[in-house]
mmCIF file of C-alpha atoms in Angstrom:
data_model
loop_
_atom_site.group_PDB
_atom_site.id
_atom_site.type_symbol
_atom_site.label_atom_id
_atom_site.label_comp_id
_atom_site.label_asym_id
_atom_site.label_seq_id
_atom_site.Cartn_x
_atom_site.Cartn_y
_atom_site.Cartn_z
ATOM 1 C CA UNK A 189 -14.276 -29.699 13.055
ATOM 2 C CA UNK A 190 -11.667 -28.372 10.517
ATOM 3 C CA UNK A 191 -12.942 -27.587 7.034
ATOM 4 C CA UNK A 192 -9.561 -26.172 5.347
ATOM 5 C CA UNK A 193 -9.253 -25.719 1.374
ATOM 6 C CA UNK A 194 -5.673 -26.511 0.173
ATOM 7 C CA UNK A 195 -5.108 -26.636 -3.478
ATOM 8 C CA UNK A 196 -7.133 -26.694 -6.650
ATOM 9 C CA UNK A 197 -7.328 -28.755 -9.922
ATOM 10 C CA UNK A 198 -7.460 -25.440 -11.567
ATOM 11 C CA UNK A 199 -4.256 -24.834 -14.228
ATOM 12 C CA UNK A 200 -2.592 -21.994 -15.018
ATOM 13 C CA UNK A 201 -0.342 -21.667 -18.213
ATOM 14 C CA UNK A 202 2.126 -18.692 -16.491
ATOM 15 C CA UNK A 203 4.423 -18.287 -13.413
ATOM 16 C CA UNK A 204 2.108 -15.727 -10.756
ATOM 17 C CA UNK A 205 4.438 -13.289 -10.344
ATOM 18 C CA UNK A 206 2.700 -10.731 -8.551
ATOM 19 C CA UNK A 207 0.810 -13.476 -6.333
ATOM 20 C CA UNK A 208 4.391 -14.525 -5.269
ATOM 21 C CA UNK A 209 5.321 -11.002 -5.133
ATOM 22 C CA UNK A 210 2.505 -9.897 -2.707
ATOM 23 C CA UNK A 211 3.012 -13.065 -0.671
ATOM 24 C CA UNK A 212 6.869 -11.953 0.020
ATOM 25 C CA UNK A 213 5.902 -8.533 0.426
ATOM 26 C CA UNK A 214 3.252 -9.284 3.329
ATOM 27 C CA UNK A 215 5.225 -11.840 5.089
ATOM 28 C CA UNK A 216 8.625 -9.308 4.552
ATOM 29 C CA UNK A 217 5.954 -6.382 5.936
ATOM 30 C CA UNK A 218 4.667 -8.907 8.902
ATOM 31 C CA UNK A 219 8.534 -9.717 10.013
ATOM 32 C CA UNK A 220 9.304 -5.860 10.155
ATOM 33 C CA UNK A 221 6.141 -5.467 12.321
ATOM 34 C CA UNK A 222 7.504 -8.804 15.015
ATOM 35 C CA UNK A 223 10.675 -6.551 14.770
ATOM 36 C CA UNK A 224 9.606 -3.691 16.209
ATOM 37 C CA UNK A 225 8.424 -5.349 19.479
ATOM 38 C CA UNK A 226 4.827 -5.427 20.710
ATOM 39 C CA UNK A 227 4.520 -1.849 21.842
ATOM 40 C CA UNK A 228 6.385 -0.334 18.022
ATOM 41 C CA UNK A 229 3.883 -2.439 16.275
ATOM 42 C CA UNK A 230 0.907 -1.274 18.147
ATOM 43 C CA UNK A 231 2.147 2.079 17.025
ATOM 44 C CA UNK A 232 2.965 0.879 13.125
ATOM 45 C CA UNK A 233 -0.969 -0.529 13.437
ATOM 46 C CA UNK A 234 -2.171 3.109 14.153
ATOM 47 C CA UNK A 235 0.130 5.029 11.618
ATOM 48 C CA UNK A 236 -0.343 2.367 8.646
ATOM 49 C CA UNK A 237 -3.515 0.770 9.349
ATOM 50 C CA UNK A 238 -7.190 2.369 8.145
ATOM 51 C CA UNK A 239 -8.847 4.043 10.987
ATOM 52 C CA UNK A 240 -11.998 5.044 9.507
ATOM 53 C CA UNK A 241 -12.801 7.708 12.035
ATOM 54 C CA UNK A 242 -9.143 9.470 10.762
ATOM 55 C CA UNK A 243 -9.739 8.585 7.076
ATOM 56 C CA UNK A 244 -13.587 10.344 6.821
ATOM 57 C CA UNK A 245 -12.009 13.289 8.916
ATOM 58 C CA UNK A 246 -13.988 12.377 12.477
ATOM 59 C CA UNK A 247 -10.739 12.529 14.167
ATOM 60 C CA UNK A 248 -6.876 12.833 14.223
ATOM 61 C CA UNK A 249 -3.576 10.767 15.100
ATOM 62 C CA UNK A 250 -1.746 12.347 17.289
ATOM 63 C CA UNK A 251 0.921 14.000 15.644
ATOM 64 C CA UNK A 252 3.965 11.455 15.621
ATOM 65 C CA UNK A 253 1.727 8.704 14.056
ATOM 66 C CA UNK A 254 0.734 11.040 11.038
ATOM 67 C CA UNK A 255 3.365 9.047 9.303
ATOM 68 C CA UNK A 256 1.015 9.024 5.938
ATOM 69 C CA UNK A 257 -2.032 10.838 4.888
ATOM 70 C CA UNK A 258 -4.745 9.054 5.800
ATOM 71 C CA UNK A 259 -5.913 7.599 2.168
ATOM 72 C CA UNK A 260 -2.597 6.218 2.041
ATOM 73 C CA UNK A 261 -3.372 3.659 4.752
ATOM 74 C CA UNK A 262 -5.612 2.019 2.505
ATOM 75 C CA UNK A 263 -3.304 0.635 0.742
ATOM 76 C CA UNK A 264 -0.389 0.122 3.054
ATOM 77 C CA UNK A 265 -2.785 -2.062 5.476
ATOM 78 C CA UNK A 266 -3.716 -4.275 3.077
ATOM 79 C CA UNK A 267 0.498 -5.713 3.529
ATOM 80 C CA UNK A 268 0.065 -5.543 7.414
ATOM 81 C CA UNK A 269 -1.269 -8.888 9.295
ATOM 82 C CA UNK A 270 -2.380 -9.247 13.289
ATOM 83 C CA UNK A 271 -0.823 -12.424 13.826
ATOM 84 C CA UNK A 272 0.253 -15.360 12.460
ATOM 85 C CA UNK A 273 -2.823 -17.012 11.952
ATOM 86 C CA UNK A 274 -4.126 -14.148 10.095
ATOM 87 C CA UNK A 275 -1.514 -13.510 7.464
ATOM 88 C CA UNK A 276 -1.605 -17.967 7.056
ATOM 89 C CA UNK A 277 -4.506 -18.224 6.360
ATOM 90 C CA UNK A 278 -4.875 -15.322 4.124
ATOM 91 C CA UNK A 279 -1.706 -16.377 2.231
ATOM 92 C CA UNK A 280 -2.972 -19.918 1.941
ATOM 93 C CA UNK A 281 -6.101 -18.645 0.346
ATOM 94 C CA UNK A 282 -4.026 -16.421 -1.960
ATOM 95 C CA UNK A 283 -1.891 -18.645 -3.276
ATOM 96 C CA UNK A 284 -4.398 -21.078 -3.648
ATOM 97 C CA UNK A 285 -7.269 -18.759 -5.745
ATOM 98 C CA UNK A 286 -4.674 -15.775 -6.702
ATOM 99 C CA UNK A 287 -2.871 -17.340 -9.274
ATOM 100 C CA UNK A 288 -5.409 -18.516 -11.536
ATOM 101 C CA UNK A 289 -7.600 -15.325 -11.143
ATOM 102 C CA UNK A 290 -3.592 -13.428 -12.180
ATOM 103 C CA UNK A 291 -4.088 -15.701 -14.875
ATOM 104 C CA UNK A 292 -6.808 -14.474 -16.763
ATOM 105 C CA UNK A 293 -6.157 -11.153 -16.352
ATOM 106 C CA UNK A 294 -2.211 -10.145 -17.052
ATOM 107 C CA UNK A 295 0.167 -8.979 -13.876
ATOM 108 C CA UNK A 296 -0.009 -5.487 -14.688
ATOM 109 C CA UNK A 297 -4.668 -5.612 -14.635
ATOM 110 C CA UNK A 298 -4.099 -7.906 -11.880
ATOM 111 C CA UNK A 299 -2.049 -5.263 -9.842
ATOM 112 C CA UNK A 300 -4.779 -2.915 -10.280
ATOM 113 C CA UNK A 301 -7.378 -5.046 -9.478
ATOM 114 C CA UNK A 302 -6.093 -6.621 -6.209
ATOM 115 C CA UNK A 303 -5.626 -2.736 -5.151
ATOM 116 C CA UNK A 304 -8.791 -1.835 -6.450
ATOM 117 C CA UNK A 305 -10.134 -4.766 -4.084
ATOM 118 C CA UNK A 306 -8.398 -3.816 -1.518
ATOM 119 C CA UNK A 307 -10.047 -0.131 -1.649
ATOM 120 C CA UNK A 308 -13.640 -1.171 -1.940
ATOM 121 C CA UNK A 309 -13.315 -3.547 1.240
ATOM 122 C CA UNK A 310 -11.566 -0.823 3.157
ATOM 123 C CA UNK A 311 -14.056 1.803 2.823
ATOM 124 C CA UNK A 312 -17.154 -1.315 2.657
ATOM 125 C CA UNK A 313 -15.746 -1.502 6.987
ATOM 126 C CA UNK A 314 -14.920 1.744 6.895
ATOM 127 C CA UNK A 315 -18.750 2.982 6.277
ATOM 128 C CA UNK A 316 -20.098 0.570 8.020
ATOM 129 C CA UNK A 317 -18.576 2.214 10.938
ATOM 130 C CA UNK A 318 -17.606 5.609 10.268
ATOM 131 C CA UNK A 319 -16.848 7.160 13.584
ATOM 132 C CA UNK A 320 -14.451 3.867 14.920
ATOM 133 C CA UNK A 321 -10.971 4.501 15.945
ATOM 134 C CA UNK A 322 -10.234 0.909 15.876
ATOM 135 C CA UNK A 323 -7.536 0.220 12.932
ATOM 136 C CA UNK A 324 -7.972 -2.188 10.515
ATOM 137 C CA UNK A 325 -4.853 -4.125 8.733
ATOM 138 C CA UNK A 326 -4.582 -7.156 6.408
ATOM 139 C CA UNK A 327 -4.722 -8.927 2.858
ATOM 140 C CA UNK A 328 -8.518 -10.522 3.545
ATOM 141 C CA UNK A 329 -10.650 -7.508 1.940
ATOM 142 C CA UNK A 330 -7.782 -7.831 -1.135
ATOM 143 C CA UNK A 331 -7.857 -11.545 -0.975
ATOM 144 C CA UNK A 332 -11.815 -11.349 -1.162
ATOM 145 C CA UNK A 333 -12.134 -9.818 -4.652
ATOM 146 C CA UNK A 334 -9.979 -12.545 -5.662
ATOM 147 C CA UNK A 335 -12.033 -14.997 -4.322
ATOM 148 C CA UNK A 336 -14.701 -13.450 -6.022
ATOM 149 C CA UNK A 337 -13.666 -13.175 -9.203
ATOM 150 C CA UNK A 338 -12.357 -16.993 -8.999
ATOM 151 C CA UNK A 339 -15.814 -18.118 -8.802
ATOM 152 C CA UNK A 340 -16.961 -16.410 -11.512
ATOM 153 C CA UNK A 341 -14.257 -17.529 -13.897
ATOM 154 C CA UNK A 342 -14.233 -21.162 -12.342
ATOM 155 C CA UNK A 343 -17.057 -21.897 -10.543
ATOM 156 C CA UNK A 344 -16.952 -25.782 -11.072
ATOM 157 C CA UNK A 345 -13.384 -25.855 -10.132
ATOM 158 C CA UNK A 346 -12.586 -28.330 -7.598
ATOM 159 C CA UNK A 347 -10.911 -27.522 -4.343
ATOM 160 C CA UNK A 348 -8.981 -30.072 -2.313
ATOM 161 C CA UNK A 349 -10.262 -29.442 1.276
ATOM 162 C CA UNK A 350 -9.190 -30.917 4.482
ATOM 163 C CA UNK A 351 -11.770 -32.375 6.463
ATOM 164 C CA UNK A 352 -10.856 -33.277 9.968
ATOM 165 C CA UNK A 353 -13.867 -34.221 12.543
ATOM 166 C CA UNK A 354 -12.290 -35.545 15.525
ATOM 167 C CA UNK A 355 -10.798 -38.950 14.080
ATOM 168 C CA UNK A 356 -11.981 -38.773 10.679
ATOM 169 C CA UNK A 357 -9.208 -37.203 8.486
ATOM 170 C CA UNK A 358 -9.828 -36.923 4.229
ATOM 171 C CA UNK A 359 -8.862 -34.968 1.769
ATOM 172 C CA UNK A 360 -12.020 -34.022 -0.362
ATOM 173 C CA UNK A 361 -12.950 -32.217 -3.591
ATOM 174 C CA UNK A 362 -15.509 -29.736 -3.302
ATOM 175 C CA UNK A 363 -16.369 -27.918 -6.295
ATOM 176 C CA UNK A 364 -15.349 -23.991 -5.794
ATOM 177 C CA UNK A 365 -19.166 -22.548 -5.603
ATOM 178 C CA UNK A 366 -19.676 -24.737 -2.786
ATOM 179 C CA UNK A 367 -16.352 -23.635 -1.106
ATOM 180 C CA UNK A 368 -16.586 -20.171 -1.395
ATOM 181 C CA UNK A 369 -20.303 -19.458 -1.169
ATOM 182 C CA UNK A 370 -19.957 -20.447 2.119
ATOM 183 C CA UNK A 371 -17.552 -19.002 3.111
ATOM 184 C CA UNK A 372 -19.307 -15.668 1.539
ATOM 185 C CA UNK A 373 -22.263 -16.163 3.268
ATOM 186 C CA UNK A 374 -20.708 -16.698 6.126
ATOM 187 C CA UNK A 375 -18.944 -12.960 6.207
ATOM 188 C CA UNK A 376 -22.644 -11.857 5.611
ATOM 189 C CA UNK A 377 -24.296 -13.605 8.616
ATOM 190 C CA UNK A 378 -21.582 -12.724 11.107
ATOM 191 C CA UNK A 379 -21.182 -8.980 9.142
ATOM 192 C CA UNK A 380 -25.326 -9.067 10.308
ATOM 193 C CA UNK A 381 -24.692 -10.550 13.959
ATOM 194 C CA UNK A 382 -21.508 -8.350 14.703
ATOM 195 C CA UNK A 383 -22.500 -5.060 15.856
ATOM 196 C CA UNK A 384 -21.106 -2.079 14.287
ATOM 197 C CA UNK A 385 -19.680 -0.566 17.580
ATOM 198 C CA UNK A 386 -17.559 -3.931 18.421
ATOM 199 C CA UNK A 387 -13.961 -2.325 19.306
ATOM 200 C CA UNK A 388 -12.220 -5.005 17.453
ATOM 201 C CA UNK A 389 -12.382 -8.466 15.789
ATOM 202 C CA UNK A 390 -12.629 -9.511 12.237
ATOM 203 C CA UNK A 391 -13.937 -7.105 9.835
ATOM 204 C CA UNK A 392 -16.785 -9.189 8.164
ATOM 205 C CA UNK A 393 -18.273 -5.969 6.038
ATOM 206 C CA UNK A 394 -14.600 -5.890 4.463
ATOM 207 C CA UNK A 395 -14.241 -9.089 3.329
ATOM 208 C CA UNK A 396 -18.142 -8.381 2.064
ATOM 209 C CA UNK A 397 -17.357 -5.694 0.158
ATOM 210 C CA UNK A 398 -13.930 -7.023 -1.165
ATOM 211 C CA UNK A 399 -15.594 -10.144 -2.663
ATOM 212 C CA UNK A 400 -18.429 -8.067 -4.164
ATOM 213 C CA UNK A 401 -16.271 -5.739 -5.876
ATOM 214 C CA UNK A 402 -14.094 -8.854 -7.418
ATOM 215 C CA UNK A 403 -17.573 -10.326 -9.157
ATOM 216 C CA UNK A 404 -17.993 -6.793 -10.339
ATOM 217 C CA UNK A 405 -14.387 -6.400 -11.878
ATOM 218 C CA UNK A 406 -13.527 -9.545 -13.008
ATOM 219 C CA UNK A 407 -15.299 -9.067 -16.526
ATOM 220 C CA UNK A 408 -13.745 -5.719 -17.310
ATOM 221 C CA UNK A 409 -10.305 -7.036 -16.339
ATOM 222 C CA UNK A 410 -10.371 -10.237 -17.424
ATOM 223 C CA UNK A 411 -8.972 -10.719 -20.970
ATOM 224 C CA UNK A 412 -11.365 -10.838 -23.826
ATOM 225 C CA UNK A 413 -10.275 -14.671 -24.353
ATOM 226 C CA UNK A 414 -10.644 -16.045 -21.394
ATOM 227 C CA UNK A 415 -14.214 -17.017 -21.060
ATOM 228 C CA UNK A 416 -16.103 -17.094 -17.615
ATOM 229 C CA UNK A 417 -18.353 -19.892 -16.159
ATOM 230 C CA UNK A 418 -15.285 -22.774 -17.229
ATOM 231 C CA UNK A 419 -16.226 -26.205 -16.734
ATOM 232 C CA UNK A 420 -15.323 -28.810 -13.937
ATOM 233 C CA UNK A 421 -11.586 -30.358 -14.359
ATOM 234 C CA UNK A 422 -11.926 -33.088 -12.543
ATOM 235 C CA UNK A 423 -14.494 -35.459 -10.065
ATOM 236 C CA UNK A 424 -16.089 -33.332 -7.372
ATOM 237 C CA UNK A 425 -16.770 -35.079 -3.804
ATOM 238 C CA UNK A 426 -14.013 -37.192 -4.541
ATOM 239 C CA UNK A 427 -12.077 -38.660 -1.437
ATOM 240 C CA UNK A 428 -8.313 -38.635 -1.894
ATOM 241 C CA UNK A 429 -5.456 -40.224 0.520
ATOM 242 C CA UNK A 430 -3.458 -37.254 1.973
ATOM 243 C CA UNK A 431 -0.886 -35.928 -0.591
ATOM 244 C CA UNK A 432 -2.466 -37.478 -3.478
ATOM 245 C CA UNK A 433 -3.465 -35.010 -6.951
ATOM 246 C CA UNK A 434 -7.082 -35.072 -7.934
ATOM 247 C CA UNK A 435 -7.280 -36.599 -11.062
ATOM 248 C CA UNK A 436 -8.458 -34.959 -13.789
ATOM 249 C CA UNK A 437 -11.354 -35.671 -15.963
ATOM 250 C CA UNK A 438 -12.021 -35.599 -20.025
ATOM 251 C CA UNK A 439 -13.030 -31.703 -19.865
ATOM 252 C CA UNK A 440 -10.801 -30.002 -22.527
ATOM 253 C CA UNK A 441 -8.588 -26.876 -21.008
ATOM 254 C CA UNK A 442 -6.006 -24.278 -22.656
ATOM 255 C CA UNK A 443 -3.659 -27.020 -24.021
ATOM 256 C CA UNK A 444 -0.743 -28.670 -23.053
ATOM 257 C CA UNK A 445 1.229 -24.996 -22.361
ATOM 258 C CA UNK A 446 -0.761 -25.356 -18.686
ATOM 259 C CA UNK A 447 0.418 -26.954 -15.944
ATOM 260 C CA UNK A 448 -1.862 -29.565 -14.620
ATOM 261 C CA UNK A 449 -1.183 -28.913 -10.857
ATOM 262 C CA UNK A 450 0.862 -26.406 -8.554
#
């Protein structure tokens, strides 16, 4: 079964630069990584990614991988991906939640915030598991505290999600609580069921930690207009044709200055 989200009803009323921006970076970052050939990127992984045993001081890279000091990987893993399916499906979730939360906040806050996310998920794995020596890379703990602070600012949003059960193919709305509570109590249960001496595999307490610290920021970054809890745009559990735009209902929004779908 395939449960996919692929657009929103949500408007925006200004071009997301730095969501574009951070999607070229990361997919610029990801082809200089296939570039380097499957034995340089294992090394980039090790000198750019967080190791949380070499971050808390527990142990060292040997000394040509010491490319950066070892805060600095924080923030230069969250632009490395592990494969192609990883940096997809983050970007799809990016572009699909990122631009709205960029939004209501201003590029320059949302800069700062996306970093900011990105920080709190890294060290959220990184505690978890202090002593690991297994890197971590990629936009998902980043991406998280934007899905978090989405929900708070449009929690009745609907999301266009591809359902696809064997033979049964629809396009359905789903309001955004739905969508993304699950999927953020899904990073708890497996966070709970994964132990913390696994030597690899998705880093659940990340994406935990990332989506936490986006319901925590959004209000302070937010701007003072921009009010949280918005009502529903359009029908939720509405099933659309492939390709077609939810329609939108009588709710009022920002004006005509928004466009009414990306």
């Amino acid at each position: 079964m395939l449960f996919l989200p692929l657009y929103d009803d949500n408007p925006t009323r200004r071009t997301p630069v730095v969501t574009i921006a951070v999607i070229a970076l990361c997919v610029l970052v990801f082809l200089w990584q296939l570039s380097l050939g499957s034995r340089g990127e294992q090394l980039a992984v090790y000198s750019f990614g967080v190791v949380p045993a070499v971050l808390f001081g527990h142990a060292e890279l040997p000394e040509p991988l010491r490319v950066i000091p070892p805060w600095m990987s924080v923030v230069t893993s969250m632009f490395m991906h592990g494969g192609f399916l990883h940096i997809a499906g983050n970007m799809l979730y990016f572009w699909i939640f990122g631009n709205n939360v960029e939004d209501s906040m201003g590029r320059g806050r949302f800069i700062v915030f996306y970093l900011l996310c990105g920080t709190a998920a890294a060290l959220a794995q990184s505690i978890a598991n202090p002593t690991s020596e297994v890197p971590m890379l990629g936009a998902s703990g980043a991406i998280a505290g934007v899905l978090g602070a989405y929900l708070v600012l449009h929690p009745r949003a609907n999301v266009g999600v591809l359902f696809w059960f064997i033979i049964i193919v629809r396009i359905i709305t789903v309001p955004a609580i739905l969508v993304l509570g699950v999927w953020f109590l899904g990073q708890i249960l497996s966070g709970l069921s994964t132990p913390t001496t696994s030597d690899g595999g998705v880093a659940f307490w990340a994406h935990v930690g990332g989506f936490v610290a986006g319901v925590v920021l959004i209000t302070f970054f937010k701007r003072p207009n921009v009010p949280l809890l918005e009502p529903a745009h359009s029908q939720a559990f509405a099933v659309l044709p492939p390709g077609a735009p939810m329609r939108r209902g009588s709710v009022p929004d920002a004006g005509d200055r928004r466009r009414p779908f990306r």
